[in-house]
Amino acid sequence: MIEIIQSLGFSSINWAIAIICGVLIGMAKAGVSGTGLMIVPVMAVVFGGKPSTGIVLPMLIVADVFAVKYYNRYAKWSLVLKVMPWAIAGTFVGLVVGNNISDVLFKSFMSIIILCGIAFMILGDVKHTTAIPNSWWFAMVLGLVGGFATMIGNAAGPILSLYLLAMRIPKNTFIGTGAWFFLLVNLFKVPLHVFFWKTITPTTIAFNLLLAPVIIIGVFIGISIIKIIPEKLYRILVMGTTIVSAAVLLLG
């Protein structure tokens, strides 16, 4: 174990940041919205933009597995299947153009989509209509953007939150549906990172295995927190952190 740690060549600061991010990833996947807000940019600063996507992906999968194990009974598969084909298509778009798109353009585009979606939801709440969320193009647009975002930066969380918020589903259904969606999409992305971008290597896998325990701890911390958050407050919490994430992308 000591030899593996030494071979990775990470500093103590890098390890400390990675451990904190591991706990936050676990909490985020367990439904504590907002805890994963800064993981992607922090890991990008520490390990580099593109390399960090391959380091973070297996960490996300570990958390996804445990989130699915706990929230599986609440998942609403019709919502997963409605958006999944578009997300897969968006993933391929991200694979092809991910190396060429400007970070500024990508962040601005994503934030505008999120903020417009939030505005549509608020309008729907005021007018008591669900016409927009039930439209085929709503799932298509968010699926494509989400797939693109998850491929180039593991940053589809706010997009899926927007999609599930619009469906007005209960707290546990929200978490269980999201857990299955991300587990399937993230597993699909693994060979793309291994064979095309080469950002997942034996070294990064060893790093991920060492962090697995803290990720799992984060999941159980998150589950404990979610149990005490009321349904209405949870929707407000998710909507608020989604807006904040869009603002961070737009201004960052």
PDB file of C-alpha atoms in Angstrom:
ATOM      1  CA  MET A   1       0.000   0.000   0.000  1.00  0.00           C
ATOM      2  CA  ILE A   2       2.820   2.426   0.875  1.00  0.00           C
ATOM      3  CA  GLU A   3       4.488   1.667  -2.456  1.00  0.00           C
ATOM      4  CA  ILE A   4       1.281   2.471  -4.346  1.00  0.00           C
ATOM      5  CA  ILE A   5       0.865   5.766  -2.491  1.00  0.00           C
ATOM      6  CA  GLN A   6       4.473   6.753  -3.207  1.00  0.00           C
ATOM      7  CA  SER A   7       4.199   5.797  -6.882  1.00  0.00           C
ATOM      8  CA  LEU A   8       1.296   8.188  -7.367  1.00  0.00           C
ATOM      9  CA  GLY A   9       3.549  11.144  -6.653  1.00  0.00           C
ATOM     10  CA  PHE A  10       0.840  13.296  -5.054  1.00  0.00           C
ATOM     11  CA  SER A  11       1.685  15.856  -2.401  1.00  0.00           C
ATOM     12  CA  SER A  12       0.125  15.871   1.066  1.00  0.00           C
ATOM     13  CA  ILE A  13      -1.994  18.866   0.058  1.00  0.00           C
ATOM     14  CA  ASN A  14      -3.261  17.024  -3.013  1.00  0.00           C
ATOM     15  CA  TRP A  15      -4.199  14.050  -0.860  1.00  0.00           C
ATOM     16  CA  ALA A  16      -5.991  16.249   1.673  1.00  0.00           C
ATOM     17  CA  ILE A  17      -8.004  17.978  -1.061  1.00  0.00           C
ATOM     18  CA  ALA A  18      -8.821  14.645  -2.689  1.00  0.00           C
ATOM     19  CA  ILE A  19     -10.043  13.184   0.619  1.00  0.00           C
ATOM     20  CA  ILE A  20     -12.301  16.177   1.263  1.00  0.00           C
ATOM     21  CA  CYS A  21     -13.630  15.973  -2.287  1.00  0.00           C
ATOM     22  CA  GLY A  22     -14.241  12.240  -1.815  1.00  0.00           C
ATOM     23  CA  VAL A  23     -16.426  12.847   1.234  1.00  0.00           C
ATOM     24  CA  LEU A  24     -18.312  15.625  -0.583  1.00  0.00           C
ATOM     25  CA  ILE A  25     -18.863  13.403  -3.632  1.00  0.00           C
ATOM     26  CA  GLY A  26     -20.397  10.746  -1.396  1.00  0.00           C
ATOM     27  CA  MET A  27     -22.660  13.281   0.280  1.00  0.00           C
ATOM     28  CA  ALA A  28     -23.722  14.781  -3.047  1.00  0.00           C
ATOM     29  CA  LYS A  29     -24.604  11.383  -4.505  1.00  0.00           C
ATOM     30  CA  ALA A  30     -26.652  10.602  -1.404  1.00  0.00           C
ATOM     31  CA  GLY A  31     -28.781  13.649  -2.214  1.00  0.00           C
ATOM     32  CA  VAL A  32     -27.181  16.495  -0.241  1.00  0.00           C
ATOM     33  CA  SER A  33     -27.437  19.009  -3.044  1.00  0.00           C
ATOM     34  CA  GLY A  34     -24.717  21.623  -3.182  1.00  0.00           C
ATOM     35  CA  THR A  35     -21.951  19.626  -1.481  1.00  0.00           C
ATOM     36  CA  GLY A  36     -20.505  18.679  -4.844  1.00  0.00           C
ATOM     37  CA  LEU A  37     -20.673  22.190  -6.249  1.00  0.00           C
ATOM     38  CA  MET A  38     -16.947  22.950  -6.132  1.00  0.00           C
ATOM     39  CA  ILE A  39     -15.551  19.437  -6.629  1.00  0.00           C
ATOM     40  CA  VAL A  40     -15.100  19.668 -10.397  1.00  0.00           C
ATOM     41  CA  PRO A  41     -13.287  23.049 -10.477  1.00  0.00           C
ATOM     42  CA  VAL A  42     -11.156  22.231  -7.412  1.00  0.00           C
ATOM     43  CA  MET A  43     -10.021  18.885  -8.822  1.00  0.00           C
ATOM     44  CA  ALA A  44      -9.358  20.575 -12.178  1.00  0.00           C
ATOM     45  CA  VAL A  45      -7.077  23.129 -10.497  1.00  0.00           C
ATOM     46  CA  VAL A  46      -5.211  20.467  -8.494  1.00  0.00           C
ATOM     47  CA  PHE A  47      -4.832  17.752 -11.141  1.00  0.00           C
ATOM     48  CA  GLY A  48      -5.425  19.608 -14.423  1.00  0.00           C
ATOM     49  CA  GLY A  49      -8.641  20.059 -16.393  1.00  0.00           C
ATOM     50  CA  LYS A  50      -8.758  17.017 -18.648  1.00  0.00           C
ATOM     51  CA  PRO A  51      -6.790  14.609 -16.369  1.00  0.00           C
ATOM     52  CA  SER A  52      -9.106  15.440 -13.476  1.00  0.00           C
ATOM     53  CA  THR A  53     -12.129  14.124 -15.403  1.00  0.00           C
ATOM     54  CA  GLY A  54     -10.591  10.646 -15.428  1.00  0.00           C
ATOM     55  CA  ILE A  55      -9.622  10.871 -11.757  1.00  0.00           C
ATOM     56  CA  VAL A  56     -13.066  12.015 -10.628  1.00  0.00           C
ATOM     57  CA  LEU A  57     -15.116   9.597 -12.758  1.00  0.00           C
ATOM     58  CA  PRO A  58     -14.356   6.382 -10.794  1.00  0.00           C
ATOM     59  CA  MET A  59     -14.924   8.303  -7.546  1.00  0.00           C
ATOM     60  CA  LEU A  60     -18.377   9.221  -8.814  1.00  0.00           C
ATOM     61  CA  ILE A  61     -19.094   5.617  -9.791  1.00  0.00           C
ATOM     62  CA  VAL A  62     -18.212   4.343  -6.305  1.00  0.00           C
ATOM     63  CA  ALA A  63     -20.660   6.830  -4.801  1.00  0.00           C
ATOM     64  CA  ASP A  64     -23.277   6.027  -7.481  1.00  0.00           C
ATOM     65  CA  VAL A  65     -23.174   2.320  -6.605  1.00  0.00           C
ATOM     66  CA  PHE A  66     -23.883   2.941  -2.933  1.00  0.00           C
ATOM     67  CA  ALA A  67     -26.528   5.573  -3.695  1.00  0.00           C
ATOM     68  CA  VAL A  68     -28.288   3.130  -6.022  1.00  0.00           C
ATOM     69  CA  LYS A  69     -28.071   0.396  -3.392  1.00  0.00           C
ATOM     70  CA  TYR A  70     -29.878   2.561  -0.854  1.00  0.00           C
ATOM     71  CA  TYR A  71     -32.328   4.507  -3.050  1.00  0.00           C
ATOM     72  CA  ASN A  72     -33.021   1.863  -5.719  1.00  0.00           C
ATOM     73  CA  ARG A  73     -36.608   1.232  -4.591  1.00  0.00           C
ATOM     74  CA  TYR A  74     -37.513   4.876  -5.152  1.00  0.00           C
ATOM     75  CA  ALA A  75     -36.200   5.224  -8.726  1.00  0.00           C
ATOM     76  CA  LYS A  76     -38.663   6.191 -11.449  1.00  0.00           C
ATOM     77  CA  TRP A  77     -37.413   4.417 -14.551  1.00  0.00           C
ATOM     78  CA  SER A  78     -39.721   6.191 -16.983  1.00  0.00           C
ATOM     79  CA  LEU A  79     -37.828   9.431 -16.293  1.00  0.00           C
ATOM     80  CA  VAL A  80     -34.447   7.730 -16.683  1.00  0.00           C
ATOM     81  CA  LEU A  81     -35.400   6.142 -20.003  1.00  0.00           C
ATOM     82  CA  LYS A  82     -36.916   9.372 -21.331  1.00  0.00           C
ATOM     83  CA  VAL A  83     -33.684  11.338 -21.033  1.00  0.00           C
ATOM     84  CA  MET A  84     -31.020   8.610 -21.325  1.00  0.00           C
ATOM     85  CA  PRO A  85     -30.813   8.310 -25.175  1.00  0.00           C
ATOM     86  CA  TRP A  86     -30.285  12.055 -25.480  1.00  0.00           C
ATOM     87  CA  ALA A  87     -27.661  11.985 -22.721  1.00  0.00           C
ATOM     88  CA  ILE A  88     -25.741   9.239 -24.533  1.00  0.00           C
ATOM     89  CA  ALA A  89     -25.861  11.298 -27.727  1.00  0.00           C
ATOM     90  CA  GLY A  90     -24.587  14.326 -25.812  1.00  0.00           C
ATOM     91  CA  THR A  91     -21.758  12.223 -24.409  1.00  0.00           C
ATOM     92  CA  PHE A  92     -20.548  11.416 -27.923  1.00  0.00           C
ATOM     93  CA  VAL A  93     -20.707  15.098 -28.849  1.00  0.00           C
ATOM     94  CA  GLY A  94     -18.581  15.879 -25.797  1.00  0.00           C
ATOM     95  CA  LEU A  95     -16.111  13.155 -26.765  1.00  0.00           C
ATOM     96  CA  VAL A  96     -15.633  14.639 -30.237  1.00  0.00           C
ATOM     97  CA  VAL A  97     -15.532  18.355 -29.475  1.00  0.00           C
ATOM     98  CA  GLY A  98     -14.456  18.325 -25.837  1.00  0.00           C
ATOM     99  CA  ASN A  99     -10.872  19.182 -26.705  1.00  0.00           C
ATOM    100  CA  ASN A 100     -11.804  22.164 -28.830  1.00  0.00           C
ATOM    101  CA  ILE A 101     -14.583  24.010 -27.042  1.00  0.00           C
ATOM    102  CA  SER A 102     -13.685  27.042 -24.946  1.00  0.00           C
ATOM    103  CA  ASP A 103     -14.233  26.650 -21.189  1.00  0.00           C
ATOM    104  CA  VAL A 104     -15.799  30.115 -21.105  1.00  0.00           C
ATOM    105  CA  LEU A 105     -18.238  29.296 -23.912  1.00  0.00           C
ATOM    106  CA  PHE A 106     -19.172  25.965 -22.344  1.00  0.00           C
ATOM    107  CA  LYS A 107     -19.781  27.446 -18.886  1.00  0.00           C
ATOM    108  CA  SER A 108     -21.847  30.309 -20.301  1.00  0.00           C
ATOM    109  CA  PHE A 109     -23.949  27.971 -22.423  1.00  0.00           C
ATOM    110  CA  MET A 110     -24.643  25.632 -19.499  1.00  0.00           C
ATOM    111  CA  SER A 111     -25.510  28.417 -17.091  1.00  0.00           C
ATOM    112  CA  ILE A 112     -27.934  30.021 -19.551  1.00  0.00           C
ATOM    113  CA  ILE A 113     -29.699  26.677 -20.098  1.00  0.00           C
ATOM    114  CA  ILE A 114     -30.015  26.140 -16.330  1.00  0.00           C
ATOM    115  CA  LEU A 115     -31.262  29.643 -15.562  1.00  0.00           C
ATOM    116  CA  CYS A 116     -33.797  29.517 -18.405  1.00  0.00           C
ATOM    117  CA  GLY A 117     -35.002  26.158 -17.128  1.00  0.00           C
ATOM    118  CA  ILE A 118     -35.411  27.517 -13.595  1.00  0.00           C
ATOM    119  CA  ALA A 119     -37.382  30.461 -15.020  1.00  0.00           C
ATOM    120  CA  PHE A 120     -39.668  28.039 -16.894  1.00  0.00           C
ATOM    121  CA  MET A 121     -40.241  26.071 -13.687  1.00  0.00           C
ATOM    122  CA  ILE A 122     -41.130  29.161 -11.685  1.00  0.00           C
ATOM    123  CA  LEU A 123     -43.487  30.239 -14.474  1.00  0.00           C
ATOM    124  CA  GLY A 124     -45.060  26.785 -14.413  1.00  0.00           C
ATOM    125  CA  ASP A 125     -45.523  26.997 -10.640  1.00  0.00           C
ATOM    126  CA  VAL A 126     -47.214  30.381 -10.968  1.00  0.00           C
ATOM    127  CA  LYS A 127     -49.506  29.301 -13.809  1.00  0.00           C
ATOM    128  CA  HIS A 128     -49.983  25.765 -12.401  1.00  0.00           C
ATOM    129  CA  THR A 129     -48.993  24.105 -15.650  1.00  0.00           C
ATOM    130  CA  THR A 130     -46.594  21.258 -16.494  1.00  0.00           C
ATOM    131  CA  ALA A 131     -46.728  21.607 -20.274  1.00  0.00           C
ATOM    132  CA  ILE A 132     -43.062  22.461 -20.688  1.00  0.00           C
ATOM    133  CA  PRO A 133     -41.526  19.659 -18.569  1.00  0.00           C
ATOM    134  CA  ASN A 134     -43.741  17.081 -20.299  1.00  0.00           C
ATOM    135  CA  SER A 135     -42.675  18.241 -23.772  1.00  0.00           C
ATOM    136  CA  TRP A 136     -40.341  15.926 -25.674  1.00  0.00           C
ATOM    137  CA  TRP A 137     -37.936  18.738 -26.457  1.00  0.00           C
ATOM    138  CA  PHE A 138     -37.435  19.481 -22.753  1.00  0.00           C
ATOM    139  CA  ALA A 139     -35.956  16.019 -22.154  1.00  0.00           C
ATOM    140  CA  MET A 140     -34.039  16.239 -25.431  1.00  0.00           C
ATOM    141  CA  VAL A 141     -32.368  19.581 -24.690  1.00  0.00           C
ATOM    142  CA  LEU A 142     -31.481  18.749 -21.094  1.00  0.00           C
ATOM    143  CA  GLY A 143     -30.355  15.240 -22.064  1.00  0.00           C
ATOM    144  CA  LEU A 144     -28.026  16.504 -24.792  1.00  0.00           C
ATOM    145  CA  VAL A 145     -26.588  19.271 -22.625  1.00  0.00           C
ATOM    146  CA  GLY A 146     -26.264  16.936 -19.649  1.00  0.00           C
ATOM    147  CA  GLY A 147     -24.484  14.255 -21.666  1.00  0.00           C
ATOM    148  CA  PHE A 148     -22.139  16.837 -23.131  1.00  0.00           C
ATOM    149  CA  ALA A 149     -21.455  18.354 -19.718  1.00  0.00           C
ATOM    150  CA  THR A 150     -20.802  15.040 -18.003  1.00  0.00           C
ATOM    151  CA  MET A 151     -18.318  13.969 -20.687  1.00  0.00           C
ATOM    152  CA  ILE A 152     -16.157  17.073 -20.751  1.00  0.00           C
ATOM    153  CA  GLY A 153     -16.315  17.962 -17.085  1.00  0.00           C
ATOM    154  CA  ASN A 154     -18.420  15.572 -14.959  1.00  0.00           C
ATOM    155  CA  ALA A 155     -20.670  18.608 -14.569  1.00  0.00           C
ATOM    156  CA  ALA A 156     -24.157  17.344 -15.392  1.00  0.00           C
ATOM    157  CA  GLY A 157     -25.474  17.512 -11.836  1.00  0.00           C
ATOM    158  CA  PRO A 158     -27.253  20.878 -12.184  1.00  0.00           C
ATOM    159  CA  ILE A 159     -28.747  19.823 -15.528  1.00  0.00           C
ATOM    160  CA  LEU A 160     -30.252  16.623 -14.155  1.00  0.00           C
ATOM    161  CA  SER A 161     -31.417  18.473 -11.048  1.00  0.00           C
ATOM    162  CA  LEU A 162     -33.261  20.893 -13.311  1.00  0.00           C
ATOM    163  CA  TYR A 163     -34.890  18.010 -15.201  1.00  0.00           C
ATOM    164  CA  LEU A 164     -35.986  16.190 -12.037  1.00  0.00           C
ATOM    165  CA  LEU A 165     -37.101  19.375 -10.286  1.00  0.00           C
ATOM    166  CA  ALA A 166     -39.394  20.086 -13.217  1.00  0.00           C
ATOM    167  CA  MET A 167     -41.013  16.669 -12.743  1.00  0.00           C
ATOM    168  CA  ARG A 168     -42.041  17.623  -9.177  1.00  0.00           C
ATOM    169  CA  ILE A 169     -41.239  14.195  -7.765  1.00  0.00           C
ATOM    170  CA  PRO A 170     -40.736  13.340  -4.073  1.00  0.00           C
ATOM    171  CA  LYS A 171     -37.330  13.707  -2.425  1.00  0.00           C
ATOM    172  CA  ASN A 172     -36.347  10.035  -2.394  1.00  0.00           C
ATOM    173  CA  THR A 173     -37.600   9.502  -5.953  1.00  0.00           C
ATOM    174  CA  PHE A 174     -35.498  12.478  -7.027  1.00  0.00           C
ATOM    175  CA  ILE A 175     -32.374  10.940  -5.476  1.00  0.00           C
ATOM    176  CA  GLY A 176     -33.029   7.353  -6.595  1.00  0.00           C
ATOM    177  CA  THR A 177     -33.776   8.340 -10.189  1.00  0.00           C
ATOM    178  CA  GLY A 178     -30.684  10.536 -10.346  1.00  0.00           C
ATOM    179  CA  ALA A 179     -28.524   7.798  -8.831  1.00  0.00           C
ATOM    180  CA  TRP A 180     -29.476   5.294 -11.515  1.00  0.00           C
ATOM    181  CA  PHE A 181     -29.108   7.843 -14.306  1.00  0.00           C
ATOM    182  CA  PHE A 182     -25.605   8.795 -13.266  1.00  0.00           C
ATOM    183  CA  LEU A 183     -24.468   5.229 -12.581  1.00  0.00           C
ATOM    184  CA  LEU A 184     -25.450   4.169 -16.100  1.00  0.00           C
ATOM    185  CA  VAL A 185     -24.009   7.255 -17.810  1.00  0.00           C
ATOM    186  CA  ASN A 186     -20.782   7.163 -15.808  1.00  0.00           C
ATOM    187  CA  LEU A 187     -20.225   3.463 -16.547  1.00  0.00           C
ATOM    188  CA  PHE A 188     -20.823   4.203 -20.231  1.00  0.00           C
ATOM    189  CA  LYS A 189     -18.125   6.886 -20.112  1.00  0.00           C
ATOM    190  CA  VAL A 190     -15.391   4.632 -18.676  1.00  0.00           C
ATOM    191  CA  PRO A 191     -14.204   3.042 -21.960  1.00  0.00           C
ATOM    192  CA  LEU A 192     -14.274   6.459 -23.626  1.00  0.00           C
ATOM    193  CA  HIS A 193     -11.874   7.789 -20.979  1.00  0.00           C
ATOM    194  CA  VAL A 194      -9.697   4.667 -21.121  1.00  0.00           C
ATOM    195  CA  PHE A 195      -9.326   4.238 -24.883  1.00  0.00           C
ATOM    196  CA  PHE A 196      -9.913   7.699 -26.360  1.00  0.00           C
ATOM    197  CA  TRP A 197      -8.855  10.298 -23.795  1.00  0.00           C
ATOM    198  CA  LYS A 198      -6.575   7.939 -21.821  1.00  0.00           C
ATOM    199  CA  THR A 199      -7.408   9.751 -18.583  1.00  0.00           C
ATOM    200  CA  ILE A 200      -8.138   6.549 -16.645  1.00  0.00           C
ATOM    201  CA  THR A 201      -4.976   4.527 -16.040  1.00  0.00           C
ATOM    202  CA  PRO A 202      -3.799   1.881 -13.543  1.00  0.00           C
ATOM    203  CA  THR A 203      -2.292   4.727 -11.505  1.00  0.00           C
ATOM    204  CA  THR A 204      -5.521   6.700 -11.291  1.00  0.00           C
ATOM    205  CA  ILE A 205      -7.459   3.524 -10.456  1.00  0.00           C
ATOM    206  CA  ALA A 206      -5.081   2.842  -7.548  1.00  0.00           C
ATOM    207  CA  PHE A 207      -5.698   6.396  -6.368  1.00  0.00           C
ATOM    208  CA  ASN A 208      -9.471   5.872  -6.599  1.00  0.00           C
ATOM    209  CA  LEU A 209      -9.318   2.607  -4.640  1.00  0.00           C
ATOM    210  CA  LEU A 210      -7.490   4.344  -1.817  1.00  0.00           C
ATOM    211  CA  LEU A 211     -10.205   7.012  -1.680  1.00  0.00           C
ATOM    212  CA  ALA A 212     -13.135   4.572  -1.827  1.00  0.00           C
ATOM    213  CA  PRO A 213     -13.564   4.357   1.988  1.00  0.00           C
ATOM    214  CA  VAL A 214     -13.943   8.131   2.429  1.00  0.00           C
ATOM    215  CA  ILE A 215     -16.405   8.281  -0.477  1.00  0.00           C
ATOM    216  CA  ILE A 216     -18.524   5.592   1.178  1.00  0.00           C
ATOM    217  CA  ILE A 217     -18.373   7.475   4.489  1.00  0.00           C
ATOM    218  CA  GLY A 218     -19.629  10.554   2.637  1.00  0.00           C
ATOM    219  CA  VAL A 219     -22.572   8.578   1.236  1.00  0.00           C
ATOM    220  CA  PHE A 220     -23.696   7.482   4.695  1.00  0.00           C
ATOM    221  CA  ILE A 221     -23.270  11.005   6.073  1.00  0.00           C
ATOM    222  CA  GLY A 222     -25.446  12.253   3.239  1.00  0.00           C
ATOM    223  CA  ILE A 223     -28.133   9.622   3.836  1.00  0.00           C
ATOM    224  CA  SER A 224     -28.312  10.637   7.499  1.00  0.00           C
ATOM    225  CA  ILE A 225     -28.711  14.307   6.575  1.00  0.00           C
ATOM    226  CA  ILE A 226     -31.378  13.656   3.925  1.00  0.00           C
ATOM    227  CA  LYS A 227     -33.557  11.774   6.389  1.00  0.00           C
ATOM    228  CA  ILE A 228     -34.137  14.926   8.430  1.00  0.00           C
ATOM    229  CA  ILE A 229     -34.797  17.356   5.544  1.00  0.00           C
ATOM    230  CA  PRO A 230     -38.543  17.898   4.812  1.00  0.00           C
ATOM    231  CA  GLU A 231     -39.844  17.445   1.246  1.00  0.00           C
ATOM    232  CA  LYS A 232     -40.640  21.121   0.558  1.00  0.00           C
ATOM    233  CA  LEU A 233     -37.366  22.320   2.034  1.00  0.00           C
ATOM    234  CA  TYR A 234     -35.471  19.794  -0.080  1.00  0.00           C
ATOM    235  CA  ARG A 235     -36.984  21.140  -3.312  1.00  0.00           C
ATOM    236  CA  ILE A 236     -36.058  24.687  -2.291  1.00  0.00           C
ATOM    237  CA  LEU A 237     -32.538  23.523  -1.361  1.00  0.00           C
ATOM    238  CA  VAL A 238     -31.981  21.799  -4.697  1.00  0.00           C
ATOM    239  CA  MET A 239     -33.398  24.730  -6.660  1.00  0.00           C
ATOM    240  CA  GLY A 240     -31.203  27.159  -4.746  1.00  0.00           C
ATOM    241  CA  THR A 241     -27.993  25.191  -5.208  1.00  0.00           C
ATOM    242  CA  THR A 242     -28.812  24.689  -8.896  1.00  0.00           C
ATOM    243  CA  ILE A 243     -29.131  28.462  -9.354  1.00  0.00           C
ATOM    244  CA  VAL A 244     -25.879  29.001  -7.435  1.00  0.00           C
ATOM    245  CA  SER A 245     -24.093  26.443  -9.596  1.00  0.00           C
ATOM    246  CA  ALA A 246     -25.300  28.214 -12.742  1.00  0.00           C
ATOM    247  CA  ALA A 247     -24.070  31.545 -11.359  1.00  0.00           C
ATOM    248  CA  VAL A 248     -20.679  30.022 -10.506  1.00  0.00           C
ATOM    249  CA  LEU A 249     -20.353  28.685 -14.047  1.00  0.00           C
ATOM    250  CA  LEU A 250     -21.370  32.022 -15.547  1.00  0.00           C
ATOM    251  CA  LEU A 251     -19.072  34.160 -13.401  1.00  0.00           C
ATOM    252  CA  GLY A 252     -16.216  31.717 -12.852  1.00  0.00           C
TER     253      GLY A 252
END
